[in-house]
Short mmCIF file of C-alpha atoms in Angstrom, two decimals:
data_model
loop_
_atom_site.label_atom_id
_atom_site.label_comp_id
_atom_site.label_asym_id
_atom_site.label_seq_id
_atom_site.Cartn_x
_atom_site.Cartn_y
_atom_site.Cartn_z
CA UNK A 23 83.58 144.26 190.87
CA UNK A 24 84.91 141.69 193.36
CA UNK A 25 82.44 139.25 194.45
CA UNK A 26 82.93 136.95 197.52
CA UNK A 27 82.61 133.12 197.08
CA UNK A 28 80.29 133.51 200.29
CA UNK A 29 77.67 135.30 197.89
CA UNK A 30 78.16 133.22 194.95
CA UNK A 31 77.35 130.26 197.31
CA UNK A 32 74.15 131.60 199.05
CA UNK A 33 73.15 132.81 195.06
CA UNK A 34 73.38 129.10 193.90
CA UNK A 35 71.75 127.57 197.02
CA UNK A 36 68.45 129.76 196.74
CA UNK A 37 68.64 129.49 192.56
CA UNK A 38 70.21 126.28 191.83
CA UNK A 39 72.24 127.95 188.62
CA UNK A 40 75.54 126.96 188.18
CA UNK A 41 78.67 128.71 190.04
CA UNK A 42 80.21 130.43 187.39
CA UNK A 43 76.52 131.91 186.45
CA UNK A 44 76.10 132.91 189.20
CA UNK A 45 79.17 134.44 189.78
CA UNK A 46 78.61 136.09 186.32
CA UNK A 47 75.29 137.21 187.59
CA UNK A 48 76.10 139.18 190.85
CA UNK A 49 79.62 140.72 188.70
CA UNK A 50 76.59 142.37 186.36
CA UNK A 51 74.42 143.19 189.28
CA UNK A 52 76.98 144.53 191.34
CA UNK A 53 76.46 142.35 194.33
CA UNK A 54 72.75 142.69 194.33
CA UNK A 55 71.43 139.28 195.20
CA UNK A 56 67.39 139.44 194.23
CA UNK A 57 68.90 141.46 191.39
CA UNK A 58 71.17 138.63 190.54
CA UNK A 59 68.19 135.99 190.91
CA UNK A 60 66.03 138.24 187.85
CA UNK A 61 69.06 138.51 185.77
CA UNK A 62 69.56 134.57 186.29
CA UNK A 63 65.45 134.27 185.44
CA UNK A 64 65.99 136.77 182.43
CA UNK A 65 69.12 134.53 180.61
CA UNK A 66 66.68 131.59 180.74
CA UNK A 67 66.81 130.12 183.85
CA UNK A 68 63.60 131.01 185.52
CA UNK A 69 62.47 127.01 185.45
CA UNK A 70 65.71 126.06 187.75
CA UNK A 71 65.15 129.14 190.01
CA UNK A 72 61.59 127.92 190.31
CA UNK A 73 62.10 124.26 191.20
CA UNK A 74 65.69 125.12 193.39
CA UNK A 75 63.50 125.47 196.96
CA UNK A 76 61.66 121.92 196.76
CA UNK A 77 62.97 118.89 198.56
CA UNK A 78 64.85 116.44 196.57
CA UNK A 79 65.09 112.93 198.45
CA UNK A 80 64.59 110.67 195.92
CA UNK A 81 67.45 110.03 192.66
CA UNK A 82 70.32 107.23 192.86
CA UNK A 83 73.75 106.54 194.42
CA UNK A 84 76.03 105.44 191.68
CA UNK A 85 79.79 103.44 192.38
CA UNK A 86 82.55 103.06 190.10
CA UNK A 87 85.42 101.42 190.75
CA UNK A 88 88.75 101.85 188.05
CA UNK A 89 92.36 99.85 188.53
CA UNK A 90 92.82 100.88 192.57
CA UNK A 91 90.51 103.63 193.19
CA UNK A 92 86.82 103.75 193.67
CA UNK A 93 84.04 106.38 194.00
CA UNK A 94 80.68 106.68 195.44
CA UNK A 95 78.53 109.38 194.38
CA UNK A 96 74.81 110.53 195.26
CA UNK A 97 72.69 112.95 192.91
CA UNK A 98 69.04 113.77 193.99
CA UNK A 99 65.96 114.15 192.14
CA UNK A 100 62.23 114.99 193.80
CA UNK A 101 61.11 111.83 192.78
CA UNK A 102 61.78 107.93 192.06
CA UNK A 103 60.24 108.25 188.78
CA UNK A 104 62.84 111.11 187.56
CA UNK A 105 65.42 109.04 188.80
CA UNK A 106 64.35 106.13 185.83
CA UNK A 107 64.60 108.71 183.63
CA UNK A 108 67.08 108.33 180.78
CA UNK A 109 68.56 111.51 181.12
CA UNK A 110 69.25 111.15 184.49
CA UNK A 111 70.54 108.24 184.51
CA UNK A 112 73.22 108.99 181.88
CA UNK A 113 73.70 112.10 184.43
CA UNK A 114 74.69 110.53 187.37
CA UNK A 115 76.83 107.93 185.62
CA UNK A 116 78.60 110.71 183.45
CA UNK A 117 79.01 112.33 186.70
CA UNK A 118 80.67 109.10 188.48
CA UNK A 119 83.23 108.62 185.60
CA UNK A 120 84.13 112.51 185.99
CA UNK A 121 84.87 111.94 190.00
CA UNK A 122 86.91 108.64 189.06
CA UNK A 123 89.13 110.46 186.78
CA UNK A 124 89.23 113.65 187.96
CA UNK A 125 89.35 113.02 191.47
CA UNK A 126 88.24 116.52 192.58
CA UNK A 127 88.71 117.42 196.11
CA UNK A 128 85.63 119.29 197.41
CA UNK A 129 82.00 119.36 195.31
CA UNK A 130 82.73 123.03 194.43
CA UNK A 131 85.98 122.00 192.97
CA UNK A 132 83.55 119.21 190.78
CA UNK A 133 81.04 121.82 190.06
CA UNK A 134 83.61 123.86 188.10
CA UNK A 135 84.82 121.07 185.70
CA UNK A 136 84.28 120.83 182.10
CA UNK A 137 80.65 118.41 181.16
CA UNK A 138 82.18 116.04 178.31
CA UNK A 139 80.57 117.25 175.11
CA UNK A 140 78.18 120.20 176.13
CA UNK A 141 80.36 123.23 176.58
CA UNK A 142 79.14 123.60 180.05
CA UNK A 143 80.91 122.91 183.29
CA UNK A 144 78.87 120.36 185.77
CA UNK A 145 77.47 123.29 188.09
CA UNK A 146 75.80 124.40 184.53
CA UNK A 147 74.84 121.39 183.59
CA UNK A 148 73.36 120.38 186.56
CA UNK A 149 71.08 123.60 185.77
CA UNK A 150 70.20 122.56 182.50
CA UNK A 151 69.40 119.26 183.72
CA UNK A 152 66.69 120.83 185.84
CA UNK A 153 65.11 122.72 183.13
CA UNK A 154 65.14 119.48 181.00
CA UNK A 155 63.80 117.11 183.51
CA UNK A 156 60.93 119.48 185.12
CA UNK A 157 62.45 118.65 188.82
CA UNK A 158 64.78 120.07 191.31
CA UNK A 159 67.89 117.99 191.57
CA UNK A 160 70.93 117.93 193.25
CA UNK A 161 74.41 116.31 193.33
CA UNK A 162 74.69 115.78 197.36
CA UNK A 163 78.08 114.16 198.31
CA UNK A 164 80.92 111.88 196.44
CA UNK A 165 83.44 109.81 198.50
CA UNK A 166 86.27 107.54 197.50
CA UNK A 167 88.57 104.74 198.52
CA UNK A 168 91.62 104.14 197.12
CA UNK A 169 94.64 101.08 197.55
CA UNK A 170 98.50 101.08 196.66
CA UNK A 171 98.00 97.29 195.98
CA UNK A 172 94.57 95.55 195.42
CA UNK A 173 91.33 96.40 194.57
CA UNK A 174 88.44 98.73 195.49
CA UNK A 175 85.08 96.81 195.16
CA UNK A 176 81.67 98.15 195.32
CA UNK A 177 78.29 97.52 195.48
CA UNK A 178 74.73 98.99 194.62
CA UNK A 179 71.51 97.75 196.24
CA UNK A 180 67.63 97.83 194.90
CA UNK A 181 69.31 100.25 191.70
CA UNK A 182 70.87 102.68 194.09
CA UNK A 183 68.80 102.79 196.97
CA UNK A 184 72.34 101.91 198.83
CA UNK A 185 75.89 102.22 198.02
CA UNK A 186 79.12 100.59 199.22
CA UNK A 187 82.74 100.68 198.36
CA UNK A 188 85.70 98.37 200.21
CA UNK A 189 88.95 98.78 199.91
CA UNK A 190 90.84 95.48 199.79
CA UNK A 191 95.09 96.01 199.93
CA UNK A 192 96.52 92.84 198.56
CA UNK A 193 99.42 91.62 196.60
CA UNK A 194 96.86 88.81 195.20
CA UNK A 195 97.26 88.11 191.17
CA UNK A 196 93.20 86.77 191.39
CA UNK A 197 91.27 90.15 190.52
CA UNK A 198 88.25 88.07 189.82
CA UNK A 199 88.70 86.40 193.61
CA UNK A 200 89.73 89.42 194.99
CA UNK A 201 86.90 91.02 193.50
CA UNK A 202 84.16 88.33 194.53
CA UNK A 203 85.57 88.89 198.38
CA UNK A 204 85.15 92.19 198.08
CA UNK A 205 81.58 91.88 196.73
CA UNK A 206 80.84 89.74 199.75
CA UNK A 207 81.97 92.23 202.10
CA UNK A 208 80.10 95.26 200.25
CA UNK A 209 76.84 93.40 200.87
CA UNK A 210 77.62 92.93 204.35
CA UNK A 211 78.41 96.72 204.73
CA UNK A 212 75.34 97.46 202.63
CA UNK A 213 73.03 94.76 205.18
CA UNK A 214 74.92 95.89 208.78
CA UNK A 215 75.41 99.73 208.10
CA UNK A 216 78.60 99.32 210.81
CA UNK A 217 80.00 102.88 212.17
CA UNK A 218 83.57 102.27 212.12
CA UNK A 219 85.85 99.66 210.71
CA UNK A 220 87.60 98.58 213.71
CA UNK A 221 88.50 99.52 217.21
CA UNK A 222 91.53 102.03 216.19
CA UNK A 223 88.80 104.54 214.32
CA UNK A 224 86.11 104.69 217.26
CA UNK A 225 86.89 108.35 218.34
CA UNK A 226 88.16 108.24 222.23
CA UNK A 227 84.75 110.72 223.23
CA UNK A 228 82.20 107.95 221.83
CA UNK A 229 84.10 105.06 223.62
CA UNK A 230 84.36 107.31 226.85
CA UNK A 231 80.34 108.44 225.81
CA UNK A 232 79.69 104.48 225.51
CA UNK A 233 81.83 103.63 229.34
CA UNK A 234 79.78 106.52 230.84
CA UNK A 235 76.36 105.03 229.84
CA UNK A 236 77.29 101.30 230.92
CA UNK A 237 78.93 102.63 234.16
CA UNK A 238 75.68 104.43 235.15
CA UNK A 239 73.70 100.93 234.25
CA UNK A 240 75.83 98.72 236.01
CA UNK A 241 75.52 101.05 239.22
CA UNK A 242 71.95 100.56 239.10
CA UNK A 243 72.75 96.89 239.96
CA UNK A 244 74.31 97.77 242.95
CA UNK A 245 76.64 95.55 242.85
CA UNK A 246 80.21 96.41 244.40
CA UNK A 247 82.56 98.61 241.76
CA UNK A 248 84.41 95.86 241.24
CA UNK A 249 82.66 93.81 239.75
CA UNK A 250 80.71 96.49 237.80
CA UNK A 251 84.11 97.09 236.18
CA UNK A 252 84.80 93.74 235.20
CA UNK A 253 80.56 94.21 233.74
CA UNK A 254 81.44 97.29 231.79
CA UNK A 255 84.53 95.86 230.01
CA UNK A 256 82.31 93.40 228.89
CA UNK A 257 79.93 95.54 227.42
CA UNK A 258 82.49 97.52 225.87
CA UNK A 259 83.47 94.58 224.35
CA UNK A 260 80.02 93.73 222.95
CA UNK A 261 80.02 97.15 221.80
CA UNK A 262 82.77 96.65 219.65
CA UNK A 263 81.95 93.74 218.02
CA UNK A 264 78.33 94.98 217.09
CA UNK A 265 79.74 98.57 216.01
CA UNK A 266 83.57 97.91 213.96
CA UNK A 267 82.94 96.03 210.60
CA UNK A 268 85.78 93.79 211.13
CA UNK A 269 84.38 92.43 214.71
CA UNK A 270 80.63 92.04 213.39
CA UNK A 271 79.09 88.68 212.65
CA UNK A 272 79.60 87.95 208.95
CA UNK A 273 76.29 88.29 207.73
CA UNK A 274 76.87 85.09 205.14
CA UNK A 275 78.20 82.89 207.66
CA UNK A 276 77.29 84.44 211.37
CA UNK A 277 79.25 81.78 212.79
CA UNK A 278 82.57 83.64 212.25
CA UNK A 279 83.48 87.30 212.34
CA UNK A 280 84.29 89.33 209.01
CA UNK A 281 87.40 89.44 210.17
CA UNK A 282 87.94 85.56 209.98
CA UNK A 283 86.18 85.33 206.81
CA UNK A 284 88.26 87.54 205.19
CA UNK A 285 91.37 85.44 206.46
CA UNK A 286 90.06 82.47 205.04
CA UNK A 287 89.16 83.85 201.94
CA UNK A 288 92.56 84.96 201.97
CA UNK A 289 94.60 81.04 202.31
CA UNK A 290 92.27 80.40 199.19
CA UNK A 291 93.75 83.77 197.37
CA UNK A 292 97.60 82.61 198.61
CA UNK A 293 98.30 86.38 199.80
CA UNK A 294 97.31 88.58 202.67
CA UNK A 295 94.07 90.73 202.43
CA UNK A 296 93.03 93.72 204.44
CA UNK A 297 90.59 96.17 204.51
CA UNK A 298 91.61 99.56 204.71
CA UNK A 299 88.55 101.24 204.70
CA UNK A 300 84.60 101.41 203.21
CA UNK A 301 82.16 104.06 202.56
CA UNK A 302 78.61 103.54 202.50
CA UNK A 303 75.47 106.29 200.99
CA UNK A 304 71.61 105.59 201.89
CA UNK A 305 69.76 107.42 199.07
CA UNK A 306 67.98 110.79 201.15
CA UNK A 307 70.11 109.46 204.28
CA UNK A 308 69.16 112.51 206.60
CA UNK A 309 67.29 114.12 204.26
CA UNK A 310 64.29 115.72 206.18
CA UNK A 311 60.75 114.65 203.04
CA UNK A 312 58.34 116.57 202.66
CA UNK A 313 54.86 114.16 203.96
CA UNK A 314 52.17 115.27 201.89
CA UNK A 315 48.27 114.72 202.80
CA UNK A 316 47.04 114.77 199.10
CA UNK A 317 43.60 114.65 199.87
CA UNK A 318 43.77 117.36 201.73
CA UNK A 319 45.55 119.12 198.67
CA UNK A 320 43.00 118.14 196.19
CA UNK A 321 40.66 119.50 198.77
CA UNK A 322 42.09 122.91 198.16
CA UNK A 323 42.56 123.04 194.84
CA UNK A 324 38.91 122.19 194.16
CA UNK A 325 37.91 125.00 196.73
CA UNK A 326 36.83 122.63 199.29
#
């Protein structure tokens, strides 16, 4: 029978199995879904089923960065002491080179590749890794950068507690110099978290948000609308510099903006630089934890 991706989707997310299992489970269940989670259980994979409802927050962002393309990538375990583990580790990096090479264009489209050496495809692998390891995990999100010209540089904090990436387009012949700029920047990104790169990629309804919000301030002033228009502009303007990358205070030198920084580091390289774009993952960014009172579980397991 014909199963819709819809149903193959909503079997992974409550199982964790891979997609082509679980497209091969509701095929010999005929579209039964709990029927398709016991034949799943039956062919082994009871102890992914099991752990696929618990939060994962914890894990590692990984980067990569190959000739003019880069690649971010965040996989999730339940906790920071999986994430040390060998296995995983060799996981998420496998899974970083497979992104840089591959360059697949959605995760389902990643799920379906080929795992080097295993006969499995990620989505199954990612399954087996769960059974190994004891832990729900998941791969969350991947994001690149790429150049014509340049270099993508990136940058891990605290062992992947933060990712960054920066694209730097330049006809410079120092990689190495290049590639110590760009390092600069990442750890900028990485420190400042800023929104948008510059003024051109602030969307038109947050500026217009951002005008509506001052307006109403200013107005409280009372002062005439004049001159609370000639206030407003201002604070636009602060808003800019504290929210695009290129207008914010260079963290290593606060005295000049990233944007002049970069120029000067670019008279040292003897060719134009300029930063096309960055991406930047906080490990469990938005992921609602589970808060645990273990006292109070101890409490109940004793009977208390």
């Amino acid at each position: 029978m014909s199963v819709s991706a819809s149903t193959v989707k909503l079997l992974r997310e409550k199982t964790g199995a891979g997609m082509m299992d679980c497209k091969k489970a509701l095929t010999e269940t005929d579209g039964d879904l709990e029927a398709a989670i016991d034949w799943l259980r039956k062919k082994g994979l009871s102890a992914a089923v099991k752990k696929a409802g618990r939060v994962a927050a914890e894990g590692k962002v990984v980067a990569l960065s190959g000739s003019n393309r880069g690649v971010l990538l965040e996989v999730n375990t339940e906790t920071d002491f999986a994430a040390k583990n060998g296995h995983f580790i060799s996981f998420a990096d496998t899974l970083s080179q497979i992104v840089l090479t591959q360059a697949p264009a959605t995760m389902e489209a990643l799920l379906e590749l080929d795992y080097p050496d295993t006969g499995r495809n990620v989505g199954a692998e990612l399954t087996y890794m769960i059974s190994t390891i004891g832990e729900n995990m998941n791969i969350r999100r991947f994001e690149s950068q790429q150049v014509t010209s340049g270099l993508v540089a990136n940058y891990i904090h605290m062992g992947g507690k933060i990712g960054v990436l920066v694209a730097l387009e330049s006809d410079s012949t120092s990689a190495e110099g290049l590639n110590e700029l760009g390092k600069k920047l990442a750890m900028h990104i990485a420190a400042s978290a800023p929104p948008f790169l510059d003024r051109h990629s602030v969307p038109a309804e947050v500026v217009e948000r951002e005008r509506a919000i001052l307006m109403d301030q200013a107005r409280d002033s009372g002062k005439p609308e004049a001159i609370i228009e000639k206030m407003v502009q201002g604070r636009i303007s602060k808003f800019y510099g504290e929210s695009c990358f290129l207008e914010q205070p260079f963290v290593m030198d606060p005295d000049m903006t990233v944007t002049q920084a970069i120029d000067a580091a670019a008279k040292g390289l003897g060719a134009k630089v300029q930063v096309t774009g960055f991406s930047r993952f906080v490990l469990g960014d938005g992921i609602e934890k589970e808060v645990k009172d273990f006292a109070q579980e101890v409490a109940q397991q004793l009977g208390q």
